Amino acid sequence: MIWFQIFQDGPEYEARKRKGTFTPPNLSLKDLRDAVPPELFERSTFKSLYYIVRHLAFTCAFYYFATHINDIAQLAPDDPMAHSLVRATLWILYWGWQGVTIAGIWCLGHEAGHGAFSPYPWVNAVLGIFLHTLVLTPYYAWRSTHSAHHKATNSMERDETYHPPTRKDFKLPDGKVAVRMDYADVLEETPAFTLFKLFIRQF
């Protein structure tokens, strides 16, 4: 038996398969939108500004913490090796968490690009420019390509920013040989894989 054929479908999936063929409901986008309570579509400029300020406060707090790492390391037992170990540990923790907050600044700029912060377009534009400037992203150039991306998401021919990988890219066996389970499902939802993707997308 080839190694990748040891995987089997989960019992929940097998139980669903035994119920017969799944037929997706015939719903339009309007039906889906109408099912969402109207208040969830309301955008609050004040609430959005609060969340942005809170996030930037966390970012600044991490930076402030980093300026005192050497002082904190000196509190360790009076041993150069202990000081070095504490200092290295704190810097690694700082780099990781500050990376998350800086990625969050980009995400906030992304939401501004979608007009999610305020019913006033100029507010979204100002916030988007400010936030994306902090992470050296050209806001309007990004928004233009991102809009094109959403008009052709996952299209192999028309998507400008993301081209879905093929089986060949993943070095997966031919579909006739492979087991029914999609190999990405083995890793895709695991914390380690998510952390890896978070790290890789920093570059």
Coordinates of C-alpha atoms in Angstrom, one line a residue, residues 5-193:
Q5 CA -3.6 5.5 0.8
I6 CA -3.5 4.8 4.6
F7 CA -5.8 7.9 5.1
Q8 CA -9.5 7.3 5.2
D9 CA -12.5 9.5 5.2
G10 CA -13.9 10.4 8.7
P11 CA -17.0 8.7 10.1
E12 CA -19.1 11.9 9.9
Y13 CA -18.3 12.2 6.2
E14 CA -19.1 8.6 5.6
A15 CA -22.4 8.9 7.4
R16 CA -23.3 11.9 5.2
K17 CA -22.4 10.0 2.1
R18 CA -24.8 7.2 3.1
K19 CA -27.7 9.6 3.2
G20 CA -27.5 10.0 -0.6
T21 CA -26.4 12.7 -3.0
F22 CA -26.2 16.2 -1.6
T23 CA -28.2 18.7 -3.6
P24 CA -27.3 22.3 -2.8
P25 CA -30.3 24.5 -2.1
N26 CA -31.4 26.8 -5.0
L27 CA -30.7 30.1 -3.3
S28 CA -29.8 33.4 -5.0
L29 CA -27.4 35.9 -3.5
K30 CA -30.4 38.1 -2.7
D31 CA -32.0 35.2 -0.7
L32 CA -28.8 34.9 1.3
R33 CA -28.5 38.6 1.9
D34 CA -32.2 38.8 3.0
A35 CA -31.5 36.1 5.6
V36 CA -28.9 38.3 7.4
P37 CA -30.4 40.7 9.9
P38 CA -30.3 44.3 8.5
E39 CA -28.4 45.7 11.5
L40 CA -25.4 43.6 10.6
F41 CA -24.9 45.6 7.4
E42 CA -24.7 48.9 9.4
R43 CA -21.3 50.4 9.5
S44 CA -20.3 52.5 12.5
T45 CA -17.4 55.0 12.0
F46 CA -17.0 55.5 15.8
K47 CA -16.9 51.8 16.5
S48 CA -14.4 51.2 13.7
L49 CA -12.2 54.0 14.9
Y50 CA -12.2 52.5 18.4
Y51 CA -11.1 49.1 17.1
I52 CA -8.3 50.7 15.0
V53 CA -7.0 52.8 18.0
R54 CA -7.1 49.7 20.2
H55 CA -5.1 47.7 17.7
L56 CA -2.5 50.4 17.3
A57 CA -2.3 50.7 21.1
F58 CA -1.4 47.0 21.3
T59 CA 1.2 47.5 18.5
C60 CA 2.8 50.4 20.4
A61 CA 2.7 48.5 23.7
F62 CA 4.6 45.6 22.1
Y63 CA 7.2 48.1 20.8
Y64 CA 7.5 49.7 24.3
F65 CA 8.0 46.3 25.8
A66 CA 10.8 45.6 23.3
T67 CA 12.6 48.8 24.4
H68 CA 12.8 47.2 27.9
I69 CA 13.8 43.6 27.0
N70 CA 17.4 44.2 28.0
D71 CA 16.3 45.6 31.4
I72 CA 14.0 42.6 32.0
A73 CA 16.7 40.2 31.1
Q74 CA 18.9 41.7 33.8
L75 CA 16.3 40.5 36.4
A76 CA 17.2 36.9 35.6
P77 CA 19.7 35.1 38.0
D78 CA 23.1 36.7 37.9
D79 CA 24.5 34.5 35.2
P80 CA 25.4 35.6 31.6
M81 CA 24.0 32.5 30.1
A82 CA 20.6 33.1 31.9
H83 CA 20.6 36.7 30.7
S84 CA 21.2 35.6 27.1
L85 CA 18.6 32.9 27.3
V86 CA 15.9 35.3 28.7
R87 CA 16.8 38.0 26.2
A88 CA 16.6 35.6 23.2
T89 CA 13.3 34.2 24.4
L90 CA 11.8 37.6 24.9
W91 CA 13.0 38.8 21.5
I92 CA 11.5 35.8 19.8
L93 CA 8.2 36.3 21.6
Y94 CA 8.3 40.0 20.6
W95 CA 9.0 39.3 16.9
G96 CA 6.2 36.8 16.8
W97 CA 3.5 38.9 18.5
Q98 CA 4.6 42.2 16.9
G99 CA 4.4 40.4 13.5
V100 CA 0.8 39.4 14.3
T101 CA -0.1 43.0 15.2
I102 CA 1.6 44.5 12.1
A103 CA -0.2 41.9 9.9
G104 CA -3.4 43.1 11.7
I105 CA -2.7 46.6 10.6
W106 CA -2.6 45.4 7.0
C107 CA -5.8 43.5 7.5
L108 CA -7.5 46.7 8.9
G109 CA -6.3 48.5 5.8
H110 CA -7.8 45.7 3.7
E111 CA -11.2 46.2 5.4
A112 CA -11.0 49.9 4.6
G113 CA -10.4 49.0 1.0
H114 CA -13.7 47.1 1.1
G115 CA -15.5 50.1 2.6
A116 CA -16.2 48.3 5.8
F117 CA -15.4 51.0 8.4
S118 CA -17.7 53.8 7.5
P119 CA -20.7 54.6 5.3
Y120 CA -18.6 57.6 4.1
P121 CA -16.2 56.6 1.3
W122 CA -13.7 59.4 2.2
V123 CA -13.4 58.0 5.8
N124 CA -12.5 54.6 4.4
A125 CA -10.0 56.1 2.0
V126 CA -8.2 58.2 4.7
L127 CA -8.1 55.2 7.1
G128 CA -6.9 52.8 4.3
I129 CA -4.1 55.2 3.2
F130 CA -3.0 55.8 6.8
L131 CA -3.0 52.1 7.8
H132 CA -1.4 50.7 4.6
T133 CA 1.2 53.5 4.7
L134 CA 2.2 52.2 8.2
V135 CA 3.1 48.8 6.5
L136 CA 4.5 50.3 3.3
T137 CA 1.6 49.1 1.1
P138 CA 0.5 51.4 -1.8
Y139 CA -3.2 51.6 -0.9
Y140 CA -4.8 52.6 -4.2
A141 CA -2.6 50.4 -6.3
W142 CA -3.4 47.5 -4.0
R143 CA -7.2 48.3 -3.9
S144 CA -7.3 48.3 -7.7
T145 CA -5.7 44.8 -8.1
H146 CA -7.7 43.5 -5.1
S147 CA -10.9 44.6 -6.7
A148 CA -10.0 42.8 -9.9
H149 CA -9.1 39.7 -7.7
H150 CA -12.6 39.7 -6.2
K151 CA -14.2 39.9 -9.6
A152 CA -12.4 36.7 -10.7
T153 CA -11.6 34.9 -7.5
N154 CA -9.7 31.6 -8.1
S155 CA -10.0 32.0 -11.9
M156 CA -6.9 30.4 -13.5
E157 CA -7.1 32.9 -16.4
R158 CA -8.5 36.2 -14.9
D159 CA -7.5 36.4 -11.2
E160 CA -4.7 38.9 -10.9
T161 CA -3.4 38.1 -7.5
Y162 CA -4.0 34.5 -6.7
H163 CA -3.7 31.5 -9.0
P164 CA -5.0 28.3 -7.4
P165 CA -2.3 25.7 -7.3
T166 CA -2.8 22.5 -9.3
R167 CA -2.2 18.9 -8.3
K168 CA 1.1 19.1 -10.1
D169 CA 2.1 22.1 -8.0
F170 CA 1.4 20.0 -4.8
K171 CA 3.2 17.0 -6.3
L172 CA 0.1 15.0 -5.7
P173 CA -0.5 11.7 -7.6
D174 CA -2.9 11.4 -10.5
G175 CA -6.5 11.6 -9.5
K176 CA -7.1 8.0 -10.7
V177 CA -4.5 6.7 -8.2
A178 CA -5.2 9.0 -5.3
V179 CA -7.6 8.2 -2.4
R180 CA -10.8 10.1 -2.2
M181 CA -9.7 12.4 0.6
D182 CA -8.1 15.7 -0.4
Y183 CA -4.6 15.7 1.0
A184 CA -4.8 19.4 1.9
D185 CA -7.5 18.5 4.4
V186 CA -4.9 16.6 6.4
L187 CA -2.9 19.7 7.1
E188 CA -5.0 22.7 6.2
E189 CA -6.9 23.2 9.4
T190 CA -4.0 22.3 11.8
P191 CA -2.5 25.1 14.0
A192 CA 1.0 24.3 12.7
F193 CA 0.0 24.7 9.0

